[in-house]
Short mmCIF file of C-alpha atoms in Angstrom, two decimals:
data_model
loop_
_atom_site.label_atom_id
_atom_site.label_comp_id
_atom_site.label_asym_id
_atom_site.label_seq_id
_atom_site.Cartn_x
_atom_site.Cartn_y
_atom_site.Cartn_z
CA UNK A 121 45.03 39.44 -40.36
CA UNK A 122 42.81 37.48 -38.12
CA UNK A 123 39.63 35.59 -39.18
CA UNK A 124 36.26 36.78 -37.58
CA UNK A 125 35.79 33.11 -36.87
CA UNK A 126 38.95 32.61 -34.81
CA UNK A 127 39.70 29.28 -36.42
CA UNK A 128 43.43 30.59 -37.27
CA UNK A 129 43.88 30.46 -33.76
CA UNK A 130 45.20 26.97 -31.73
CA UNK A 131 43.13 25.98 -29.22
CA UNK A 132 42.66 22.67 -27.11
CA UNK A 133 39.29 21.72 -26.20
CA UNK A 134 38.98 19.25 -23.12
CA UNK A 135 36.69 17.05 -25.86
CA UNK A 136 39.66 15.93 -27.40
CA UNK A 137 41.39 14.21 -23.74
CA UNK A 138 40.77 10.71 -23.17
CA UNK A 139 38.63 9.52 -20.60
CA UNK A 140 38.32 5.99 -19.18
CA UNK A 141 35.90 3.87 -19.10
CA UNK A 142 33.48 3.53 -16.09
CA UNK A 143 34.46 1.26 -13.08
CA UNK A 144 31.84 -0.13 -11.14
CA UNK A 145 33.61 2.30 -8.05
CA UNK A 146 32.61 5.19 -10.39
CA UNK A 147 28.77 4.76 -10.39
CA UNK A 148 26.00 3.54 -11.98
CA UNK A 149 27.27 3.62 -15.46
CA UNK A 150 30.04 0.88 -14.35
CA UNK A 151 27.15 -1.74 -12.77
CA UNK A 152 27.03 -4.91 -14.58
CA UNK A 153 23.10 -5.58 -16.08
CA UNK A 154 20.49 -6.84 -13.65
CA UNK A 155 20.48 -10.89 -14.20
CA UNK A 156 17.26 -12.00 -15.40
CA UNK A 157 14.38 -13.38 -12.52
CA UNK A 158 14.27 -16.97 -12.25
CA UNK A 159 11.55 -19.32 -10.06
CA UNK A 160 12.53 -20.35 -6.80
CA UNK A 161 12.15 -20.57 -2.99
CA UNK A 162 12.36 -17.06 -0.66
CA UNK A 163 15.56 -15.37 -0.77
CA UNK A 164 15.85 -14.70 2.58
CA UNK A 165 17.25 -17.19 5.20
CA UNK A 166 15.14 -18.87 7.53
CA UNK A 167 17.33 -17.60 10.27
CA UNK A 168 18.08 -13.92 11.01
CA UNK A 169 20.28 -14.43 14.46
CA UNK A 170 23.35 -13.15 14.28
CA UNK A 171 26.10 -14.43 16.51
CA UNK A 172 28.48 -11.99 18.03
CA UNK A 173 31.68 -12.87 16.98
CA UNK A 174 35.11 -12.94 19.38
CA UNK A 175 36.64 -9.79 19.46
CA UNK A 176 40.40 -11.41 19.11
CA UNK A 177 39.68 -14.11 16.93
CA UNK A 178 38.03 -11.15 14.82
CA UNK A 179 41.08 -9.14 14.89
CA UNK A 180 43.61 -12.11 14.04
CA UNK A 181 41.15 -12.78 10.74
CA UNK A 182 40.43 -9.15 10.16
CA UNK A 183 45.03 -8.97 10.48
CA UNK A 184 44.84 -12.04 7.92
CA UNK A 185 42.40 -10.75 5.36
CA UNK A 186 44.20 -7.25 4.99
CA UNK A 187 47.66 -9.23 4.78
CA UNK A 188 45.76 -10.84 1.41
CA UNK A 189 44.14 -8.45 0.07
CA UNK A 190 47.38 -5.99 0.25
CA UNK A 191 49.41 -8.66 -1.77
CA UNK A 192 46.90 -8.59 -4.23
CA UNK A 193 46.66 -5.07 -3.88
CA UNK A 194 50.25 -4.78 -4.81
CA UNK A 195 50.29 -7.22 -7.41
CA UNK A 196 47.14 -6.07 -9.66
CA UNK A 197 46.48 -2.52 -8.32
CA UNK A 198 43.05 -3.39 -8.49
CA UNK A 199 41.95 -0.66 -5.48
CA UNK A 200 44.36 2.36 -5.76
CA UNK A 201 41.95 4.43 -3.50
CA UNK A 202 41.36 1.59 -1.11
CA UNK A 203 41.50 3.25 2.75
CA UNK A 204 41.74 0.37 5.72
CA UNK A 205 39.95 1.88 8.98
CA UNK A 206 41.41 1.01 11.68
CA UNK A 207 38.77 -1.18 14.02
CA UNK A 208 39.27 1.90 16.95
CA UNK A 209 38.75 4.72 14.28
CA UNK A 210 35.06 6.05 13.61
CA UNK A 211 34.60 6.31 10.19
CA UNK A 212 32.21 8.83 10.72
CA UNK A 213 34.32 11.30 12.00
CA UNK A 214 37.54 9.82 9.70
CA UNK A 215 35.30 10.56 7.01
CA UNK A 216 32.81 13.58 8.09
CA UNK A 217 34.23 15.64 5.32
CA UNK A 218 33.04 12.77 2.64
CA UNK A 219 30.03 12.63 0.37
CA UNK A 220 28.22 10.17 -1.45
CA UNK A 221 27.48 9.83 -5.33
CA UNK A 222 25.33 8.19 -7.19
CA UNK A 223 27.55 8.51 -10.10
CA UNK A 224 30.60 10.37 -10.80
CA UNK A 225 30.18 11.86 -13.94
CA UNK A 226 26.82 12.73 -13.64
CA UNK A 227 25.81 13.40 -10.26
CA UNK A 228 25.55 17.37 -9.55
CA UNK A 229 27.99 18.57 -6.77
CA UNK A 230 27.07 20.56 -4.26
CA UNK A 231 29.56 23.18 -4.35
CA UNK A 232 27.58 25.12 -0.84
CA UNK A 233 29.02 22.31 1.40
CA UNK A 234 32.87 22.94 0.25
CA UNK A 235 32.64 27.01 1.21
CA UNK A 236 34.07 26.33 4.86
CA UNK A 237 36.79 24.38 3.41
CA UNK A 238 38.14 26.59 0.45
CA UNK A 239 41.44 28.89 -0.04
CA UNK A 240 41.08 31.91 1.38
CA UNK A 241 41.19 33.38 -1.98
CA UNK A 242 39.48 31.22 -4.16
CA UNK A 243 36.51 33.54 -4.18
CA UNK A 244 39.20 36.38 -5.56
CA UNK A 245 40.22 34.12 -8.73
CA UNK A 246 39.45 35.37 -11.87
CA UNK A 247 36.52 33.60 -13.76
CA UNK A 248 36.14 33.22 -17.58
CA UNK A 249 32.44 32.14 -18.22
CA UNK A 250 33.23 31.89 -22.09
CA UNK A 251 37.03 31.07 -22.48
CA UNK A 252 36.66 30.86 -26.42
CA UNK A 253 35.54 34.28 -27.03
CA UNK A 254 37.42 35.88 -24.58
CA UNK A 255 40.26 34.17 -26.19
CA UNK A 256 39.91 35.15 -29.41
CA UNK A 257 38.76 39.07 -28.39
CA UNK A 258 42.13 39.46 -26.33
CA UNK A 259 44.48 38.12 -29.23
CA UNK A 260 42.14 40.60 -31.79
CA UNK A 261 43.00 43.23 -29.14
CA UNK A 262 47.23 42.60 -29.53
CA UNK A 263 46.78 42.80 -33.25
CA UNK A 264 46.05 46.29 -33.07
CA UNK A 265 48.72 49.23 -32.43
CA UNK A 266 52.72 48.42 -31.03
CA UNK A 267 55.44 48.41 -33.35
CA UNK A 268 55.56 46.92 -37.12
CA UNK A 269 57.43 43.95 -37.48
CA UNK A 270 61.46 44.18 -38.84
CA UNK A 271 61.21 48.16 -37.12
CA UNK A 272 64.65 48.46 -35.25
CA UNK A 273 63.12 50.45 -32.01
CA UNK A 274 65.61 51.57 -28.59
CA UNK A 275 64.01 50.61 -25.47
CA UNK A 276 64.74 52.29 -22.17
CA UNK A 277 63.90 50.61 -18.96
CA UNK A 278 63.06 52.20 -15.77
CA UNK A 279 62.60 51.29 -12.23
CA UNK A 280 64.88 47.98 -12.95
CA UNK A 281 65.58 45.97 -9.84
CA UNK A 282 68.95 46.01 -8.17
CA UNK A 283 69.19 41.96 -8.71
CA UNK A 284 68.46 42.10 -12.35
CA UNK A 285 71.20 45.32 -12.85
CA UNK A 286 73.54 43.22 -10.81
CA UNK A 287 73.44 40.29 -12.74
CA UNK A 288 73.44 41.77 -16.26
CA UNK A 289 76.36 41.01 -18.56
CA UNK A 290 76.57 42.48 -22.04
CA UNK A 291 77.49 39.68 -23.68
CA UNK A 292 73.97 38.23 -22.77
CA UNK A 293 71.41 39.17 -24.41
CA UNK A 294 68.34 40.45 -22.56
CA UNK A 295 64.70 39.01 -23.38
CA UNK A 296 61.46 41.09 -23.18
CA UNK A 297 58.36 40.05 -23.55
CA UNK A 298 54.50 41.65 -22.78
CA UNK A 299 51.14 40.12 -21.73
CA UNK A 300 47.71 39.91 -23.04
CA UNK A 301 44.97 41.33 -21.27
CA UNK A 302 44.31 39.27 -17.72
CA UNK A 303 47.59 37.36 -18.11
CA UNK A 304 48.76 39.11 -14.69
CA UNK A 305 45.81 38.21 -13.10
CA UNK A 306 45.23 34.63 -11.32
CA UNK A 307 43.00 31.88 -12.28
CA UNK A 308 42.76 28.16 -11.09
CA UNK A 309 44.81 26.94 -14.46
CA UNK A 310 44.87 23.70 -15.74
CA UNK A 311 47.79 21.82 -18.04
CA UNK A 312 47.35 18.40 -19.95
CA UNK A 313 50.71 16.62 -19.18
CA UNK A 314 52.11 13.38 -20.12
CA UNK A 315 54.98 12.27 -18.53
CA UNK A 316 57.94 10.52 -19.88
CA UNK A 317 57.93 6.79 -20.27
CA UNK A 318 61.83 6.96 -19.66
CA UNK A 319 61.32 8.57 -16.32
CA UNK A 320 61.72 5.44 -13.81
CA UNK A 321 59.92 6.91 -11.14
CA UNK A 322 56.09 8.14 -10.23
CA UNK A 323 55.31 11.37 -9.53
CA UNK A 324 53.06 12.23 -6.67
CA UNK A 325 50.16 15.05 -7.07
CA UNK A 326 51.59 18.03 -5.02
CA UNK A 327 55.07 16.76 -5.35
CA UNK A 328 57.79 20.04 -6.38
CA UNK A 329 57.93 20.70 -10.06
CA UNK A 330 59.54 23.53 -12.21
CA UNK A 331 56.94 24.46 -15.23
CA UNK A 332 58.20 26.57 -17.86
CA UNK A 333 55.49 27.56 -20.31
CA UNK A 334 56.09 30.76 -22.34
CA UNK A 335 58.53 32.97 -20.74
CA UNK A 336 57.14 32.27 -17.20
CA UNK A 337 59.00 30.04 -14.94
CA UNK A 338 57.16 28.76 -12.24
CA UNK A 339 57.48 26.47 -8.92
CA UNK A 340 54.16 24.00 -8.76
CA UNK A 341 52.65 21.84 -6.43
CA UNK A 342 50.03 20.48 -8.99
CA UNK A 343 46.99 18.27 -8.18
CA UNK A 344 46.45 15.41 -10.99
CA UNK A 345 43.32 14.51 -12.05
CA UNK A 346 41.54 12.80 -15.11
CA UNK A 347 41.48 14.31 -18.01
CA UNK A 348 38.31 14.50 -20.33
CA UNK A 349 34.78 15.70 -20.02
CA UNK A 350 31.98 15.46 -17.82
CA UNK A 351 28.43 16.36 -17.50
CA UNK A 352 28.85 17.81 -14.03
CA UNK A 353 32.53 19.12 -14.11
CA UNK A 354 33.71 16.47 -11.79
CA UNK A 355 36.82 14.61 -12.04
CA UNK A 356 38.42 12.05 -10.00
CA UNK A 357 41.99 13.02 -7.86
CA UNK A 358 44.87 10.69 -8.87
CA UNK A 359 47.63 10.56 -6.30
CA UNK A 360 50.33 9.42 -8.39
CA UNK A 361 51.19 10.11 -12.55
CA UNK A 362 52.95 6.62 -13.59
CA UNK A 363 55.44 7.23 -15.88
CA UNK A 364 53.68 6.83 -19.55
CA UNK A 365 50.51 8.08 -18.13
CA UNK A 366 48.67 11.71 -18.89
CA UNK A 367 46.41 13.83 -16.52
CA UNK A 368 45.39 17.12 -16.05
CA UNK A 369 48.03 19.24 -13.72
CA UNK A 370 45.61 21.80 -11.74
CA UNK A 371 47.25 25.05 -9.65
CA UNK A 372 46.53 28.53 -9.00
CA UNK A 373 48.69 30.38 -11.35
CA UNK A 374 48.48 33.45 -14.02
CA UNK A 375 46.14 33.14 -16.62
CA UNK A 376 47.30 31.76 -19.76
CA UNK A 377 45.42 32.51 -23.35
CA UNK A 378 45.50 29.11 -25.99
CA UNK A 379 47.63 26.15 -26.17
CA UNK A 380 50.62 26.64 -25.38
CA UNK A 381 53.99 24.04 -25.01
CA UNK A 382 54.68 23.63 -21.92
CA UNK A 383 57.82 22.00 -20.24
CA UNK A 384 58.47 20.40 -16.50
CA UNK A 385 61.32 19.69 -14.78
CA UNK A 386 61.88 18.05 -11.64
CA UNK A 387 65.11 18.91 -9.05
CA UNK A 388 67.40 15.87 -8.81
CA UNK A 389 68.34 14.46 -5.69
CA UNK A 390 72.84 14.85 -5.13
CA UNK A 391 73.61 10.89 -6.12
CA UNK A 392 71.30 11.91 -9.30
CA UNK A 393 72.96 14.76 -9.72
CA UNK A 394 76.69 13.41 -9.35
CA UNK A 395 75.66 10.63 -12.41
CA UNK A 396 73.94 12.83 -14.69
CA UNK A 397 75.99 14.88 -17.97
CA UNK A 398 77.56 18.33 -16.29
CA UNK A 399 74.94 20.64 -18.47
CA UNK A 400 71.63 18.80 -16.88
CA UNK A 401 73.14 18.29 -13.54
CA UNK A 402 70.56 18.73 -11.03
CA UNK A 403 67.58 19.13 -13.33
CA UNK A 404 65.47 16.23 -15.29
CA UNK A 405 62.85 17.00 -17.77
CA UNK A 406 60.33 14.61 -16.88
CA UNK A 407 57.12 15.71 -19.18
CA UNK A 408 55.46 17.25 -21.57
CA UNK A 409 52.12 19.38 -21.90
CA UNK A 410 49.79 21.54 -23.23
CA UNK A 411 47.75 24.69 -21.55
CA UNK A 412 43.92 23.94 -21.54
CA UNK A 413 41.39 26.47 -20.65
CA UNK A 414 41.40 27.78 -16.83
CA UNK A 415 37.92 27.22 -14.72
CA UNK A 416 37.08 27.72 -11.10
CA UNK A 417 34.55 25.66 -11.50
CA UNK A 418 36.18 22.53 -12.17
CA UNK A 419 35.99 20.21 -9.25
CA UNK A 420 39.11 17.64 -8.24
CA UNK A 421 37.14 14.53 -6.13
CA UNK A 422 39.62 12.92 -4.31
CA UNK A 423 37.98 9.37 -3.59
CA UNK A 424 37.89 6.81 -1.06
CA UNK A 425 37.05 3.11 -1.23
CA UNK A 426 36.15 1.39 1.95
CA UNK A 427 35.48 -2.27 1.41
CA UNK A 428 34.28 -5.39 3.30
CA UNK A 429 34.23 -8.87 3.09
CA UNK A 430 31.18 -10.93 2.25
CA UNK A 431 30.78 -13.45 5.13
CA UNK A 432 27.69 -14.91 4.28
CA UNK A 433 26.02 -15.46 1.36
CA UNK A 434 22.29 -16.60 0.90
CA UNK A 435 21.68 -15.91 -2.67
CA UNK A 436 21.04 -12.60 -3.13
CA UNK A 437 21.52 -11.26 0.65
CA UNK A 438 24.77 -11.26 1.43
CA UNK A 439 25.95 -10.68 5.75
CA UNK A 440 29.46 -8.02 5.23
CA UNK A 441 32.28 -7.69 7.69
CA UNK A 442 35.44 -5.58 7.99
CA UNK A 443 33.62 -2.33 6.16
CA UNK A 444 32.45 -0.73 9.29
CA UNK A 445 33.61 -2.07 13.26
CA UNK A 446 30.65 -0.43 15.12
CA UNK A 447 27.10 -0.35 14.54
CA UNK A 448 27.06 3.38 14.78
CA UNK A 449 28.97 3.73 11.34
CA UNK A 450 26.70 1.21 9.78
CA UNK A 451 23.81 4.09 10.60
CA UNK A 452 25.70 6.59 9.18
CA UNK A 453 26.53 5.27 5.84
CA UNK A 454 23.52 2.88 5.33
CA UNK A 455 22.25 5.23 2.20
CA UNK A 456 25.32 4.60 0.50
CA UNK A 457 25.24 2.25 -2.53
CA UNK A 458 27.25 -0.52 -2.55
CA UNK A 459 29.03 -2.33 -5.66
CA UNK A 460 31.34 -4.89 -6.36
CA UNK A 461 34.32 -5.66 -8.20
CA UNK A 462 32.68 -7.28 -11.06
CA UNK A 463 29.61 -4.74 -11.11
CA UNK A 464 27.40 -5.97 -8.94
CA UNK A 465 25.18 -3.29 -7.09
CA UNK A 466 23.05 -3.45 -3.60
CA UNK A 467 22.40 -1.68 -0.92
CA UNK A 468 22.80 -1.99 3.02
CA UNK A 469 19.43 -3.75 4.40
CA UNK A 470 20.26 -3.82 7.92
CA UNK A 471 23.13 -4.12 10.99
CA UNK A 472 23.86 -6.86 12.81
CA UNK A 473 25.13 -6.79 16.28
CA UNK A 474 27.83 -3.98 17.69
CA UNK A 475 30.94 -5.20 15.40
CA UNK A 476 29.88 -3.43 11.83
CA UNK A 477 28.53 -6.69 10.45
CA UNK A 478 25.51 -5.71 8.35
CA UNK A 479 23.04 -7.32 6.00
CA UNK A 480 23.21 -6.31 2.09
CA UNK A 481 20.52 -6.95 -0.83
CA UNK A 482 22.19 -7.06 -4.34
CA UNK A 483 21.10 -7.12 -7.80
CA UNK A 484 22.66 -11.07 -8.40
CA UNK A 485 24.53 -13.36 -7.27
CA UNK A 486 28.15 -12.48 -6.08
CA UNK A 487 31.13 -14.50 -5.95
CA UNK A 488 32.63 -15.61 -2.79
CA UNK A 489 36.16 -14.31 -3.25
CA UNK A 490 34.37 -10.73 -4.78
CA UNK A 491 35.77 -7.73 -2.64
CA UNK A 492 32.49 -4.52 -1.82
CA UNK A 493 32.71 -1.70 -1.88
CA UNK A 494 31.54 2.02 -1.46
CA UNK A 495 32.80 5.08 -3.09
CA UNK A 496 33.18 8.51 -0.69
CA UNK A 497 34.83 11.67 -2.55
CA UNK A 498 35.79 14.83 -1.30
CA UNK A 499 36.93 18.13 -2.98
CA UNK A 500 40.77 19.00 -3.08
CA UNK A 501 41.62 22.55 -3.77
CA UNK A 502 45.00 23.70 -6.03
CA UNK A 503 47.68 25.52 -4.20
CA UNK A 504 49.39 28.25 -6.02
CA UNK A 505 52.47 28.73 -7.90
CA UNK A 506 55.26 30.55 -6.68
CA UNK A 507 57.03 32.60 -9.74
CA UNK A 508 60.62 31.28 -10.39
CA UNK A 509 63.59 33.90 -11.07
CA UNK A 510 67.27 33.39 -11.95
CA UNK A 511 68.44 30.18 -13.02
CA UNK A 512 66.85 27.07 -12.08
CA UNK A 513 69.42 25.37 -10.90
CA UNK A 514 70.32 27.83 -8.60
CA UNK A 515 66.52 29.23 -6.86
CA UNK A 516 64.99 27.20 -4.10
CA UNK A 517 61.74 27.35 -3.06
CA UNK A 518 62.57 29.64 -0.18
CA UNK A 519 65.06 31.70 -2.34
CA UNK A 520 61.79 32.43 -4.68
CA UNK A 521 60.02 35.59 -4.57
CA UNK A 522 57.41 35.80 -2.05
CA UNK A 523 55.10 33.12 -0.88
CA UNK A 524 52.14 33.64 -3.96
CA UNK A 525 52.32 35.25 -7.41
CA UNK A 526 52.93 39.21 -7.56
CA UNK A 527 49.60 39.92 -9.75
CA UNK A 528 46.63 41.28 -9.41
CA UNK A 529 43.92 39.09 -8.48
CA UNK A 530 39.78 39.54 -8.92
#
């Protein structure tokens, strides 16, 4: 029997993920506290002239500062998102498909602005406004009916494929299994994985993996994101999963009802292959994971950090270099807050000249050697899953069986 309360029944709730703590990239929540107001003279300089700097003596510094700030980069991975413009790009058209937020967890995302830029079947997904009762209805509905258990039963098949009769051998046995209702239909689904702190390498998001989880076997292209909960449903994109680390695995795939285990395997490369034991050869189980509820609405942010140098500092107003390189692109972006490494916050007060030097207010004093910032995000959509038969050692990508899932979709 099943309770009426469906508390007999395993379930993950997204509660229960980890989040991490706020970054001053991430919004307001990760600003340091205003100082307190002291006495003194004007904050502003006596002198607003700006001198227009030479273009290759900017470049050779601009050359120099990047050279520094990517061996810091490398050594403290202090900026993963960190995007260097090239002084010919405009970041305005770079970046046109970029937006602004005052805070990532709880500014609301317009969702209108991403319609031109979604799969063409996103809108066909299948959408579960209340995942916990339409769990717990659709495992009340397999209760009833089918076959006692311990009743020996003879099952005929019909219609079996030519590849499966081929292949069958009676000294294997033969599995069978059935679906709830909706499992053939297709959802944007969503896996908590950890992967395996013996696994020497990272694994990029949309990178090949082989996900088992039940009896489906599927090939994914996964996008990784932080785990965890947010008022708005927004999550940042993570580009690579460090070996130790957990995220949320996103793809469009069949829908799946509680937690379920879930294991993923990556293809070896041939020198892998040749050094590994005869019975894993060519396959590596790299991580772990557990099904969490599917949602459309669940937005992947992928975020960029463009930063600048402060140049000149006057106490609170601070004159910013190597952000922008035109004063058109200081226009565009001027509403955008600005923070800095240590949690600093301002905003742009005004340009100066044609070479993206601007003028900045902040809320304190900031160090000289402090790198500014601003945070641009953009939604990423999941690709889908291609189902996996035959062995797994043996199936390609190309060898799999058509280009999306064989379901029906709505």
């Amino acid at each position: 029997d099943i309770s009426d309360s469906g508390s007999d029944l395993e379930d993950f709730d997204m509660e229960d993920a980890d989040s991490e703590a706020a970054a001053p990239e991430d919004g307001i929540e990760g600003y340091a506290p205003r100082e307190p107001t002291e006495a003194g003279p004007s904050e502003y300089p006596q002198s607003e002239m700006m001198i227009e700097p030479d273009e290759e003596a900017d470049a050779e510094q601009l050359a120099a500062y990047r050279a520094r700030r990517r061996d810091e980069a490398d050594e403290d991975k202090e900026f993963p998102d960190e995007l260097e413009l090239h002084p010919n790009v405009l970041a305005r058209e770079r970046l046109a498909r970029y937006r602004g937020l005052k805070s990532l967890r709880t500014s609301p995302w317009a969702e209108d602005e991403d319609r031109a830029h979604e799969p063409e079947e996103w809108r066909r997904l299948l959408q579960i406004p209340d995942y916990k009762s339409s769990r717990v209805l659709t495992a009340r509905e397999a209760l009833v009916g089918g076959v006692a258990p311990g009743t020996r039963v003879h099952v005929h098949l019909r219609g079996v494929p030519d590849k499966l009769r081929e292949s069958y051998t009676p000294a294997a046995p033969v599995t069978l299994f059935s679906l709830l209702r909706h499992e053939n239909k297709k959802t944007a689904v969503n896996f908590l994985i950890n992967l395996s702190s013996d696994y020497p390498k990272s694994i990029k998001s949309k990178e090949e993996l082989i996900l088992q989880c039940g009896p489906r076997r599927m090939i994914i292209r996964p996008l990784f994101s932080q785990a965890g909960t947010t008022p708005n449903d927004v999550h940042k994109y993570s580009r690579y999963l460090h070996p130790g680390q957990s995220a949320v695995a996103t793809f469009m795939g069949p829908v799946v009802w509680g937690s379920v285990p879930t294991l993923i395997y990556k293809r070896t490369s041939t020198e892998q292959a040749e050094s590994a034991d005869a019975s894993n050869a060519g396959l590596s189980l790299i991580a772990t994971g557990t099904s969490l509820p599917p949602s459309t609405s669940r937005v992947v942010a992928k975020r960029v950090i463009l930063t600048g140098h402060p140049y000149h500092i006057h106490k609170k107003v601070v004159t910013i270099r190597y952000m922008f390189f035109n004063k058109e692109d200081v226009d565009w972006f001027k509403a955008m807050p600005l923070w800095t490494k240590r949690g600093r916050s301002g905003y742009v007060k005004e340009t100066l000249g044609t070479h993206g030097y601007f003028k900045a207010t902040f809320d304190g004093r900031i160090n000289p050697q402090d790198a500014i910032g601003i945070s641009l995000y953009k939604r990423v959509w999941p690709r889908n899953a291609t189902m996996l038969e035959g062995p797994m050692l043996g199936a390609s990508p190309q060898e799999a069986i058509g280009d999306d899932m064989d379901m029906e979709e709505q």
